[in-house]
CSV table of C-alpha atoms in Angstrom, one decimal:
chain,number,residue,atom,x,y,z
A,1,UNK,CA,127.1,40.4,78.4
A,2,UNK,CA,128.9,37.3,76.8
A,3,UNK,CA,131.7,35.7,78.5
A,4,UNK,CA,134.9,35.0,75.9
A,5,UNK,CA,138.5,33.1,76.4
A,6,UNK,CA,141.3,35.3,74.9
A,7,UNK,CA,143.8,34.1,73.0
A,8,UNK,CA,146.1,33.8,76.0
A,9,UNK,CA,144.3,31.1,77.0
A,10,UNK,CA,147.1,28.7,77.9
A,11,UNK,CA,145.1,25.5,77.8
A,12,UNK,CA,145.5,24.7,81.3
A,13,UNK,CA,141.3,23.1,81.9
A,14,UNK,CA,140.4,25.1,84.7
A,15,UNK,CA,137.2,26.3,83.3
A,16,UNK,CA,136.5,23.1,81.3
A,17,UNK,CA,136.4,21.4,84.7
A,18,UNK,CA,134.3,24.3,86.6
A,19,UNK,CA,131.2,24.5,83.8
A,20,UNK,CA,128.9,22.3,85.1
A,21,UNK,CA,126.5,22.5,82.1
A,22,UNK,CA,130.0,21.6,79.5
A,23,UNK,CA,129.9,24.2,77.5
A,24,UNK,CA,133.3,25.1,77.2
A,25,UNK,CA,135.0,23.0,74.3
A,26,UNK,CA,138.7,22.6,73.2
A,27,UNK,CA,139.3,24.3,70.1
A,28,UNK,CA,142.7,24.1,68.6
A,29,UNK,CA,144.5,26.3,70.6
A,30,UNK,CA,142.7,27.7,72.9
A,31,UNK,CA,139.1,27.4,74.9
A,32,UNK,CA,136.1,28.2,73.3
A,33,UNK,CA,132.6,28.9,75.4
A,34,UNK,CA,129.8,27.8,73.3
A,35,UNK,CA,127.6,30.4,73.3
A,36,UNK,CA,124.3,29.3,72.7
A,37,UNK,CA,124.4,26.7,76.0
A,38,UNK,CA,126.6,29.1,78.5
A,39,UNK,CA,124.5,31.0,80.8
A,40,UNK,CA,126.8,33.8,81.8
A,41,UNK,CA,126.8,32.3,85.5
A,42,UNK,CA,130.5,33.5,85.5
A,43,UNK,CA,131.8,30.6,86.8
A,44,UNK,CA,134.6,30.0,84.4
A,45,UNK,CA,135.5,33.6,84.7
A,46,UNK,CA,136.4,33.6,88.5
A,47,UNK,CA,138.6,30.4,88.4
A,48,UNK,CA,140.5,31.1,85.6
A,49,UNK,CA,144.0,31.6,86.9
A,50,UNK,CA,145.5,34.0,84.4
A,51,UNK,CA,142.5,36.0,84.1
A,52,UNK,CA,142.0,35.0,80.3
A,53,UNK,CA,138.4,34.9,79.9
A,54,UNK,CA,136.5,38.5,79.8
A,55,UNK,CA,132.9,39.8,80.3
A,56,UNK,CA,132.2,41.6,76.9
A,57,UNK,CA,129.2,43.4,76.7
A,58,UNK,CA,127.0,42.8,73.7
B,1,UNK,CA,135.0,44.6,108.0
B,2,UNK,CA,136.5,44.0,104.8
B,3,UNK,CA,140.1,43.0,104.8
B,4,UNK,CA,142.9,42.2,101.9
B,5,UNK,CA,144.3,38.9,101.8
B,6,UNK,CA,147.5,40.2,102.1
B,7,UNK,CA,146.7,41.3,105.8
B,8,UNK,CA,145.1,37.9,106.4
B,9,UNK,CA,146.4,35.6,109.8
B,10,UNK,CA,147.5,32.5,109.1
B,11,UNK,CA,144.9,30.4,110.9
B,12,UNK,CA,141.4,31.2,112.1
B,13,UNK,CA,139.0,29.1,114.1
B,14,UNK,CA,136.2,29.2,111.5
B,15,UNK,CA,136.5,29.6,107.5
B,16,UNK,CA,133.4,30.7,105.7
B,17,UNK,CA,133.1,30.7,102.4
B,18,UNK,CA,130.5,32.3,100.1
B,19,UNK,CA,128.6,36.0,101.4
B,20,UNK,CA,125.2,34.9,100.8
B,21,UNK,CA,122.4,34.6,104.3
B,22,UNK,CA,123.9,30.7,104.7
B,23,UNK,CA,127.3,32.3,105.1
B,24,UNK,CA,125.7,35.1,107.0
B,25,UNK,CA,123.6,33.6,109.8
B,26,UNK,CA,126.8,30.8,110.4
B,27,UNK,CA,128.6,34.3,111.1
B,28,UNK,CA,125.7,35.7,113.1
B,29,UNK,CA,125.5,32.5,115.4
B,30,UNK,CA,129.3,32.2,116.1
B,31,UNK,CA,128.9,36.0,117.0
B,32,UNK,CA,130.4,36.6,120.5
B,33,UNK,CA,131.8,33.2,120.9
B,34,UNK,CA,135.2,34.6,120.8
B,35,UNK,CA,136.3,32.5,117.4
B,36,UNK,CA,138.1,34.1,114.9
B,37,UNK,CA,135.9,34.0,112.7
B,38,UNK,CA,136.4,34.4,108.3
B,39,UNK,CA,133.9,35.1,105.7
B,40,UNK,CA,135.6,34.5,102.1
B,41,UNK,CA,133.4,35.8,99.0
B,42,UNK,CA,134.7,35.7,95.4
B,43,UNK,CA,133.1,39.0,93.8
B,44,UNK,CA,133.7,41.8,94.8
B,45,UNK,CA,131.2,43.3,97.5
B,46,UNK,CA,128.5,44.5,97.8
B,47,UNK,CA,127.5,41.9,95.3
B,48,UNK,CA,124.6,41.2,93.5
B,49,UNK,CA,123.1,37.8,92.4
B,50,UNK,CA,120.4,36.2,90.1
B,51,UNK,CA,117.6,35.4,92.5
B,52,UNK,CA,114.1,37.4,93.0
B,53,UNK,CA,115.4,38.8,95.9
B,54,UNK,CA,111.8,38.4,97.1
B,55,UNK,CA,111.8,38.0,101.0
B,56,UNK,CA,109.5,35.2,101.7
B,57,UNK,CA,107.7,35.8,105.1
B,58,UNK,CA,109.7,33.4,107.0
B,59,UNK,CA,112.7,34.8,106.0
B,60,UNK,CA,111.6,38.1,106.7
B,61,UNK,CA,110.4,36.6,110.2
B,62,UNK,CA,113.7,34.7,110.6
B,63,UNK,CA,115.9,37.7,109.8
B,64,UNK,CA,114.1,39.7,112.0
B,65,UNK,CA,113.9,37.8,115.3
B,66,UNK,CA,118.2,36.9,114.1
B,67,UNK,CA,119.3,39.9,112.8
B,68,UNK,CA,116.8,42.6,113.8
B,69,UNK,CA,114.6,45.1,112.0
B,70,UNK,CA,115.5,44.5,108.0
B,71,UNK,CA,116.6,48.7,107.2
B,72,UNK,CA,114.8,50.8,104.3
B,73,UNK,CA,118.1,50.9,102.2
B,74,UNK,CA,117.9,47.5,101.4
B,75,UNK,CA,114.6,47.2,100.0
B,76,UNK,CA,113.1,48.2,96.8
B,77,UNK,CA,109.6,49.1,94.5
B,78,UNK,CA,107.4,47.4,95.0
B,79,UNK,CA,107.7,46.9,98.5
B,80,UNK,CA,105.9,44.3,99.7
B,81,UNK,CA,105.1,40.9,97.3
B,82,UNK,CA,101.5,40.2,97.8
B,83,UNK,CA,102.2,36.4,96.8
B,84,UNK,CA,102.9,34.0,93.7
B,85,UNK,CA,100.6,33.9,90.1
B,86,UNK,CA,101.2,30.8,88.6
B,87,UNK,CA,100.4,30.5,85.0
B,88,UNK,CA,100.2,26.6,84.3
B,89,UNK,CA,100.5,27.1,80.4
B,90,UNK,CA,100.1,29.6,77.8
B,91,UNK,CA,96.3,30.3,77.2
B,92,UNK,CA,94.9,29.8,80.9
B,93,UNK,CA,94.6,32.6,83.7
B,94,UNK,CA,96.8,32.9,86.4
B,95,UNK,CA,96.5,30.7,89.7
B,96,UNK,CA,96.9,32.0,92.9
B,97,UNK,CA,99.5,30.8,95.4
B,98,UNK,CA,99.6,33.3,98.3
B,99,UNK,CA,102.6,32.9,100.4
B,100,UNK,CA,100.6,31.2,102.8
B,101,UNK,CA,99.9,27.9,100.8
B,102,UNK,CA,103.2,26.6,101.7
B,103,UNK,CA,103.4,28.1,105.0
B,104,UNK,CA,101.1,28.3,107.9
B,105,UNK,CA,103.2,28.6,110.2
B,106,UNK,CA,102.5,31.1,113.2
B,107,UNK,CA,102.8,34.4,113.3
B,108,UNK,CA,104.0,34.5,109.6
B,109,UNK,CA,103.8,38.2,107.9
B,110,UNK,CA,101.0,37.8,104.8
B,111,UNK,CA,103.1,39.5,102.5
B,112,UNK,CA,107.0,39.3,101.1
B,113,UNK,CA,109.3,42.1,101.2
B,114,UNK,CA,111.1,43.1,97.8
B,115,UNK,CA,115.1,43.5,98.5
B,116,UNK,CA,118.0,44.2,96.4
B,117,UNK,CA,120.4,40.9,97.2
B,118,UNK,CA,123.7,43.2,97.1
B,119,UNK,CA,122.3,45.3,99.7
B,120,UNK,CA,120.2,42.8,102.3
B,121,UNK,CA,123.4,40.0,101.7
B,122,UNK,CA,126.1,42.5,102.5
B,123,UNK,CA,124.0,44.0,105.8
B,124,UNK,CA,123.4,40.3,106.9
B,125,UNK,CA,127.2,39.6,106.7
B,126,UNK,CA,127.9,43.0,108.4
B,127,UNK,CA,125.6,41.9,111.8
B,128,UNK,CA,128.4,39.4,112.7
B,129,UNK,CA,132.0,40.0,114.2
B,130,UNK,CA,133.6,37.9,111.0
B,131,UNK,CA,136.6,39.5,109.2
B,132,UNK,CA,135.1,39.9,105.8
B,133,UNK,CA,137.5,39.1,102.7
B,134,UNK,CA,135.8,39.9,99.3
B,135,UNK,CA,137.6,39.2,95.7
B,136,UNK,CA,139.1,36.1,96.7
B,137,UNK,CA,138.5,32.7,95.3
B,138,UNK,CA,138.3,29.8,97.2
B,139,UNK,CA,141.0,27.1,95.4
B,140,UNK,CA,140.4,23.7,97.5
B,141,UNK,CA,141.0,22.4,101.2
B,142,UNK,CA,142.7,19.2,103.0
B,143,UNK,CA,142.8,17.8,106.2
B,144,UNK,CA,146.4,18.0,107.6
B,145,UNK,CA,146.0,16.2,111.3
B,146,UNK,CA,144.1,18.2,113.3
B,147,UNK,CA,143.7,21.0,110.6
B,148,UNK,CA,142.1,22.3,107.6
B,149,UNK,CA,144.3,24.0,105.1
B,150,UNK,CA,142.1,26.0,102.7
B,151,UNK,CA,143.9,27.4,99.6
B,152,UNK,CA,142.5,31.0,98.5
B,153,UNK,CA,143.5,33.4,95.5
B,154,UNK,CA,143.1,37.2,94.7
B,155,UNK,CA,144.0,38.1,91.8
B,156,UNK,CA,147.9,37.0,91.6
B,157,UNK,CA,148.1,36.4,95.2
B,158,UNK,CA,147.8,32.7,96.7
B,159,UNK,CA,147.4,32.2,100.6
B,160,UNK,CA,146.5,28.9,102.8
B,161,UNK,CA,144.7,29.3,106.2
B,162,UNK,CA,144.9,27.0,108.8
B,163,UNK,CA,141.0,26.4,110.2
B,164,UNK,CA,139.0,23.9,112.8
B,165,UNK,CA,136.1,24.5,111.2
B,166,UNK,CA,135.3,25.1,107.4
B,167,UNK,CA,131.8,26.0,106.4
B,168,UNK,CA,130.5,25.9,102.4
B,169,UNK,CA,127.7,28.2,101.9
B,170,UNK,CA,128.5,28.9,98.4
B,171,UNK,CA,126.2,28.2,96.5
B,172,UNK,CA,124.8,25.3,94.3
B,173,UNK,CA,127.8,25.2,92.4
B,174,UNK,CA,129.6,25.0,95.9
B,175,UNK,CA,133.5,24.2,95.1
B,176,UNK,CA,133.7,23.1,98.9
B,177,UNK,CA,131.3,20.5,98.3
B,178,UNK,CA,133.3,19.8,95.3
B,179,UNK,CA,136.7,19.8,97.3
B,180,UNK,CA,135.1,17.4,100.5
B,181,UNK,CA,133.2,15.2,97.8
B,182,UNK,CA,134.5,14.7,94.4
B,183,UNK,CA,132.4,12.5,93.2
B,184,UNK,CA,129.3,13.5,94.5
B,185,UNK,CA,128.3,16.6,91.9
B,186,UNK,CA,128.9,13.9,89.0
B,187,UNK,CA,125.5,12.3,89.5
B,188,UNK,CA,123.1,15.7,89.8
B,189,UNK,CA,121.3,17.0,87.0
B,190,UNK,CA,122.1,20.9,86.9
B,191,UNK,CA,119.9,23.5,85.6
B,192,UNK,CA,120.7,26.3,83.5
B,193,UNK,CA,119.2,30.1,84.2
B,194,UNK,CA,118.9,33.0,82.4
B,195,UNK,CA,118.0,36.4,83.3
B,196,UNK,CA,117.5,39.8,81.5
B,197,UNK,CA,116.7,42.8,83.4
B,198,UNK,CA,114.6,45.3,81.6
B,199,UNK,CA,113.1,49.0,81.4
B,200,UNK,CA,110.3,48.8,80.1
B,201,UNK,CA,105.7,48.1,80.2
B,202,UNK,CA,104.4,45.2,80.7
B,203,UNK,CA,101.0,44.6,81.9
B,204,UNK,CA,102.2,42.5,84.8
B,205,UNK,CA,101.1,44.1,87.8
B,206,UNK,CA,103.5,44.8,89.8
B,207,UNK,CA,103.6,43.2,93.5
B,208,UNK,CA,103.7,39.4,92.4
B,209,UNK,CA,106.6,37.1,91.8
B,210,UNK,CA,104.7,35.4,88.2
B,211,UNK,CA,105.8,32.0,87.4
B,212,UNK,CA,104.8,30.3,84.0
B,213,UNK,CA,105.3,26.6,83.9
B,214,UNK,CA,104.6,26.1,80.3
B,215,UNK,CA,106.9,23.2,79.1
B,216,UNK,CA,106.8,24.5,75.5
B,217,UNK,CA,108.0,27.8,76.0
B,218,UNK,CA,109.7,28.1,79.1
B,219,UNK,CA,111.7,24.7,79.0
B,220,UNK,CA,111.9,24.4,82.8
B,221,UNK,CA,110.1,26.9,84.7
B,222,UNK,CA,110.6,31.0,84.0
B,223,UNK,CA,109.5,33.8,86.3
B,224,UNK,CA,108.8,37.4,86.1
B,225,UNK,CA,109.4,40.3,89.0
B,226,UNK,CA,109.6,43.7,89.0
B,227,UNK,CA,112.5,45.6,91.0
B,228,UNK,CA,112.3,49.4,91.1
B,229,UNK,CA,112.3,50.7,87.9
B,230,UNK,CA,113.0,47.7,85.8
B,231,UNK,CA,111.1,44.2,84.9
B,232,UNK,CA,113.4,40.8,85.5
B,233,UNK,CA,112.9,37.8,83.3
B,234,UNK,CA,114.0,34.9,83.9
B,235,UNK,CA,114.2,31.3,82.4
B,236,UNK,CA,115.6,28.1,83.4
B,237,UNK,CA,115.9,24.9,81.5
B,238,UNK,CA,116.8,21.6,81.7
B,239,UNK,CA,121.1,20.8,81.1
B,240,UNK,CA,121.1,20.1,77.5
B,241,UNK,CA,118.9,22.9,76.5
B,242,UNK,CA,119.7,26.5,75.9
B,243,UNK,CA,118.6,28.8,78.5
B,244,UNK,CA,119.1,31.6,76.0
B,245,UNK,CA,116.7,29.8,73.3
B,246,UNK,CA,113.9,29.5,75.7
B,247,UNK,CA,114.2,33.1,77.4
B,248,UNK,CA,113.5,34.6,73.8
B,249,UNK,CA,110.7,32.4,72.9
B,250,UNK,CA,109.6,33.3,76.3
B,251,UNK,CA,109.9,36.9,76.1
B,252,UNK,CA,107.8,36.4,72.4
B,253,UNK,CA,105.9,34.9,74.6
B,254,UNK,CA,105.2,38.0,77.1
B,255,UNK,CA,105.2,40.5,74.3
B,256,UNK,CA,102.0,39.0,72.5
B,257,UNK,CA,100.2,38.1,76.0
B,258,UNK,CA,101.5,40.8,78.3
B,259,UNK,CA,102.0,43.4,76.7
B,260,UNK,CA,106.0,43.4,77.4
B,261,UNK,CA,107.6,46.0,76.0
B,262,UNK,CA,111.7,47.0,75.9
B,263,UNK,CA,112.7,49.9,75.7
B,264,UNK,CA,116.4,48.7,76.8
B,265,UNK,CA,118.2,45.7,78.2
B,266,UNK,CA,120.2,46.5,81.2
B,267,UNK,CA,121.9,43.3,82.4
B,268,UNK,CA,122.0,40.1,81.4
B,269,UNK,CA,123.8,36.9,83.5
B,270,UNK,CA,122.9,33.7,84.8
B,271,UNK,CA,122.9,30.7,87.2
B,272,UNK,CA,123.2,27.0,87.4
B,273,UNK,CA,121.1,25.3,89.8
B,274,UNK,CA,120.8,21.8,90.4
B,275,UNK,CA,118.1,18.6,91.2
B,276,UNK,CA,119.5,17.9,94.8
B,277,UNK,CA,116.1,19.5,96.5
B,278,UNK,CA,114.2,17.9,94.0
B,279,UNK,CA,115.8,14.1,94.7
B,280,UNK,CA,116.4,14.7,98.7
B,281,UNK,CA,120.0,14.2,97.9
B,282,UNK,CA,121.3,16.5,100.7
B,283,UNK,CA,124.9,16.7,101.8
B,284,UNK,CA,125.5,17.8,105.1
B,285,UNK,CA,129.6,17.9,104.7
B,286,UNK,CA,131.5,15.9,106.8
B,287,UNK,CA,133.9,15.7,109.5
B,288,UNK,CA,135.0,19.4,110.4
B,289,UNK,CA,133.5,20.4,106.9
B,290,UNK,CA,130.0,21.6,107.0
B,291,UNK,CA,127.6,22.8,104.1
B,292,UNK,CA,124.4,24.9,104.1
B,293,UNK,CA,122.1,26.3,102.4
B,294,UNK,CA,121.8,25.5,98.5
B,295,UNK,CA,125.6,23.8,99.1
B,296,UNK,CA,124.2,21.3,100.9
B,297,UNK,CA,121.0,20.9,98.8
B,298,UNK,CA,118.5,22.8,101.0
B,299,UNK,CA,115.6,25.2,99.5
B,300,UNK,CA,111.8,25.2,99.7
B,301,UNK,CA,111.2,24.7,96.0
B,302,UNK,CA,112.6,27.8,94.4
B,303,UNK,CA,113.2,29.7,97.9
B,304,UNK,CA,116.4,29.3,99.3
B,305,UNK,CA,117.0,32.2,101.5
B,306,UNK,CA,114.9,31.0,104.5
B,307,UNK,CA,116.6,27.3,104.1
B,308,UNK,CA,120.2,29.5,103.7
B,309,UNK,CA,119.5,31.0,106.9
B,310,UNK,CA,117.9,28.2,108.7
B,311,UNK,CA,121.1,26.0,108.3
B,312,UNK,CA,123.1,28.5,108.4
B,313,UNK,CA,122.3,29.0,112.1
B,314,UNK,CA,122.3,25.6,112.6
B,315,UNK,CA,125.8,25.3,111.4
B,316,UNK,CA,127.4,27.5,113.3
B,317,UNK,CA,125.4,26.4,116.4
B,318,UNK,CA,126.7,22.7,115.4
B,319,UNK,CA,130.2,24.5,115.8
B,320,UNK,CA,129.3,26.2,119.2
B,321,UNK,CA,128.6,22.5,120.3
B,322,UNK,CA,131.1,20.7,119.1
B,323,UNK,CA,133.9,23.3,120.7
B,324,UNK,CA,136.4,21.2,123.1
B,325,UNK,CA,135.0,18.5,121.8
B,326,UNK,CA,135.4,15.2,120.0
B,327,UNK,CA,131.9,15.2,118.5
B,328,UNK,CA,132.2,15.1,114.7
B,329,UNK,CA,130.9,18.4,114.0
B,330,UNK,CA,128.9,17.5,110.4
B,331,UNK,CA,127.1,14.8,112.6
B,332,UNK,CA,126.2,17.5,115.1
B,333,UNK,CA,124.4,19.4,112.3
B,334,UNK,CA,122.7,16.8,110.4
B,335,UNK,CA,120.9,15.4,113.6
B,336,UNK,CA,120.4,19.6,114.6
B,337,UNK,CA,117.0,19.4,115.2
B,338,UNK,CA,116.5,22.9,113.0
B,339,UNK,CA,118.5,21.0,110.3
B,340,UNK,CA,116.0,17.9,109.9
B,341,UNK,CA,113.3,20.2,110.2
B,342,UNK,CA,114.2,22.6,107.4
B,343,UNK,CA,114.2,19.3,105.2
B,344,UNK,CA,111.1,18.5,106.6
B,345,UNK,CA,109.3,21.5,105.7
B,346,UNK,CA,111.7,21.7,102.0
B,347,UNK,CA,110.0,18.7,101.1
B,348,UNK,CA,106.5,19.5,102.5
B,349,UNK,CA,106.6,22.0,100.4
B,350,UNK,CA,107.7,20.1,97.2
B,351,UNK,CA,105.1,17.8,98.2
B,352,UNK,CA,102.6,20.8,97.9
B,353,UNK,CA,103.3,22.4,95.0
B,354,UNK,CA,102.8,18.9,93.7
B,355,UNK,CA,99.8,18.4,94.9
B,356,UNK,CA,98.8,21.9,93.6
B,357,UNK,CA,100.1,21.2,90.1
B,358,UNK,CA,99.7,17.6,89.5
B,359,UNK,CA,103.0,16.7,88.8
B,360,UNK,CA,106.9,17.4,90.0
B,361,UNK,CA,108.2,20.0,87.8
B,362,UNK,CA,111.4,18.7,88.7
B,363,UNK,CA,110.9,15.3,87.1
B,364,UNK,CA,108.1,16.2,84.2
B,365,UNK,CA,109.4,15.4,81.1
């Protein structure tokens, strides 16, 4: 399983705040979860308020 | 009972968040008190979580004189966990560390019992009289005169309680803890976890939790367990490293020295713990807010569940005492005499792995 932001991702820093390890950066329009740090602790996932990042299984 | 939040009251006498045996045993003591009494979990139930789900023998001594005799359909193969093989580095034999070398207390069971987390979390939570809300994501909370408001969300719905009492037992990454004291997570080191579950061989026998402490390979710490059918590896790290990176020189690791072999990966997911055991930097809560368990920054080295229910209880006793009160209720439980103990015997047992080992393997470099 990785954990991805969509491209709906409306910038809003939700998950930025909640990762307590940083490994969500700003890319240029959109979120992006740096996958060699994250951890899949889901974190991230649960707060995001439009439901814009998804488990994808890998 | 599970409920919607939809169907929710407006105000309850106690908020719980998190499912987990912290949440669980505050339920359990406010059980028959006649509070109205919330348990709030974010995934959906019955939920699992990363953790060995090993029952040490004082929590399967605690949960049997709290919650009665632990039922067959939450335990799993191997049944009972003979005790803990500690591989120091990579060429040496195993050390063992029977259950009992950090516990003499009396009347102590010998052995661990092997459980599945979704199934023994969800039957502790279901001994108590709380409404049980699953899904639902707690936001923040403020004090608003005499109350608490606590902001939830499911899915597209938002909804505030009103609550006395608001308990955090969620977790090291506990957003209550967050929401009561902003600054306070700024200042731990955290500690990324990774876990695979396999089917598969390995030469491992089966009936031990196996922990390597190799710095090299395992960054942190990394353990091995086997549940049922299927062989759980695990790896933590320290916060700038990647937990991923280490599991698979780890798992290299077990294939050349333990004859691991995959056949298929089931599940993968992870955790991040922090240093708050490690530096006695516990948080209680405060004033009407009260945390427990790994929220507040209590575990016996890597077991939290006896700690989680430990303070648990002692939270919602601290509740029971402060009702028609004025005694700040956070004060109640950090004096609680089962409170100061449970750090008392956290850090004896710090204390004694050290001694074991020579060194903290929290602070090692």
């Amino acid at each position: 399983m990785v954990l991805e932001i969509t491209d709906e991702c409306t910038i809003c820093g939700t998950c930025l705040e909640e990762c307590p390890i940083d490994s969500i950066e700003e890319g240029t329009d959109k979120y992006i979860i740096d996958q060699t740090h994250c951890t899949e602790c889901d974190a991230c996932f649960y707060v995001c308020p439009g439901g814009h990042i998804l488990k994808i299984k890998n | 009972m599970t409920k919607k939040i939809s169907r929710l009251k407006d105000a309850y006498d106690v908020v719980i968040i998190g499912s987990g045996p912290a949440g669980a045993a505050t339920a359990k003591a406010l059980t028959g008190a006649g509070l109205n009494t919330i348990i709030i979990e974010k995934c959906k139930l019955p939920r699992d979580k990363i953790c060995s789900g090993i029952l040490f023998p004082s929590s399967v001594q605690f949960i049997r004189e709290h919650f009665g005799e632990i039922p067959e359909h939450v335990v799993c193969e191997p049944r009972i966990i003979k005790g803990n093989r500690v591989f120091l580095d990579l060429d040496s034999e195993y050390m063992d560390m029977p259950f009992s070398a950090f516990d003499q207390s009396e009347g102590l069971p010998e052995t661990g019992l092997n459980s599945l987390r979704s199934e023994v979390d969800h039957w502790l939570c279901n001994q108590s009289d709380a409404t049980i809300v699953d899904d639902c994501l707690f936001i923040s909370s403020r004090q608003e005169g005499e109350d608490i408001k606590v902001d939830l969300r499911h899915a597209d719905t938002e909804k505030t309680l009103g609550t006395r009492f608001l308990v955090g037992a969620d977790g090291p990454q506990s957003k209550v803890r967050r929401s009561v004291s902003p600054d306070f997570d700024k200042h731990l080191r955290w500690i990324p976890v990774y876990e695979e579950w396999y089917r598969g061989d390995t030469a491992l026998e089966p009936g031990y939790l196996y922990i390597f402490l190799d710095r090299g390979v395992t960054g942190f710490m990394a353990t091995v367990f086997h549940k049922d059918d299927q062989i759980h590896v695990t790896t933590g790290v320290r916060q700038n490293e990647s937990s991923k990176a280490f599991q698979k020189q780890f798992v290299a690791h077990l294939r050349e020295r333990h004859g691991l072999v995959i056949k298929e990966t089931m599940l993968t997911r992870g955790i991040v713990l922090n240093d708050m055991t490690a530096m006695k930097n516990y948080n209680p809560g405060t004033g009407n807010v009260i945390l427990c368990g790994e929220a507040a920054g209590i575990l016996r080295g890597g077991e939290g569940i006896t700690s989680a229910l430990v303070t648990g209880t002692a939270a919602g006793e601290s509740i029971m005492a402060c009702l028609d009160t004025n005694k700040d209720p956070a004060e109640v439980y950090r004096t609680h005499k089962d409170y100061v103990e449970e750090i008392q015997r956290c850090e004896a047992v710090h204390a004694t792995a050290e001694g074991i080992l020579g060194y903290n393997i929290f602070t090692r470099e």
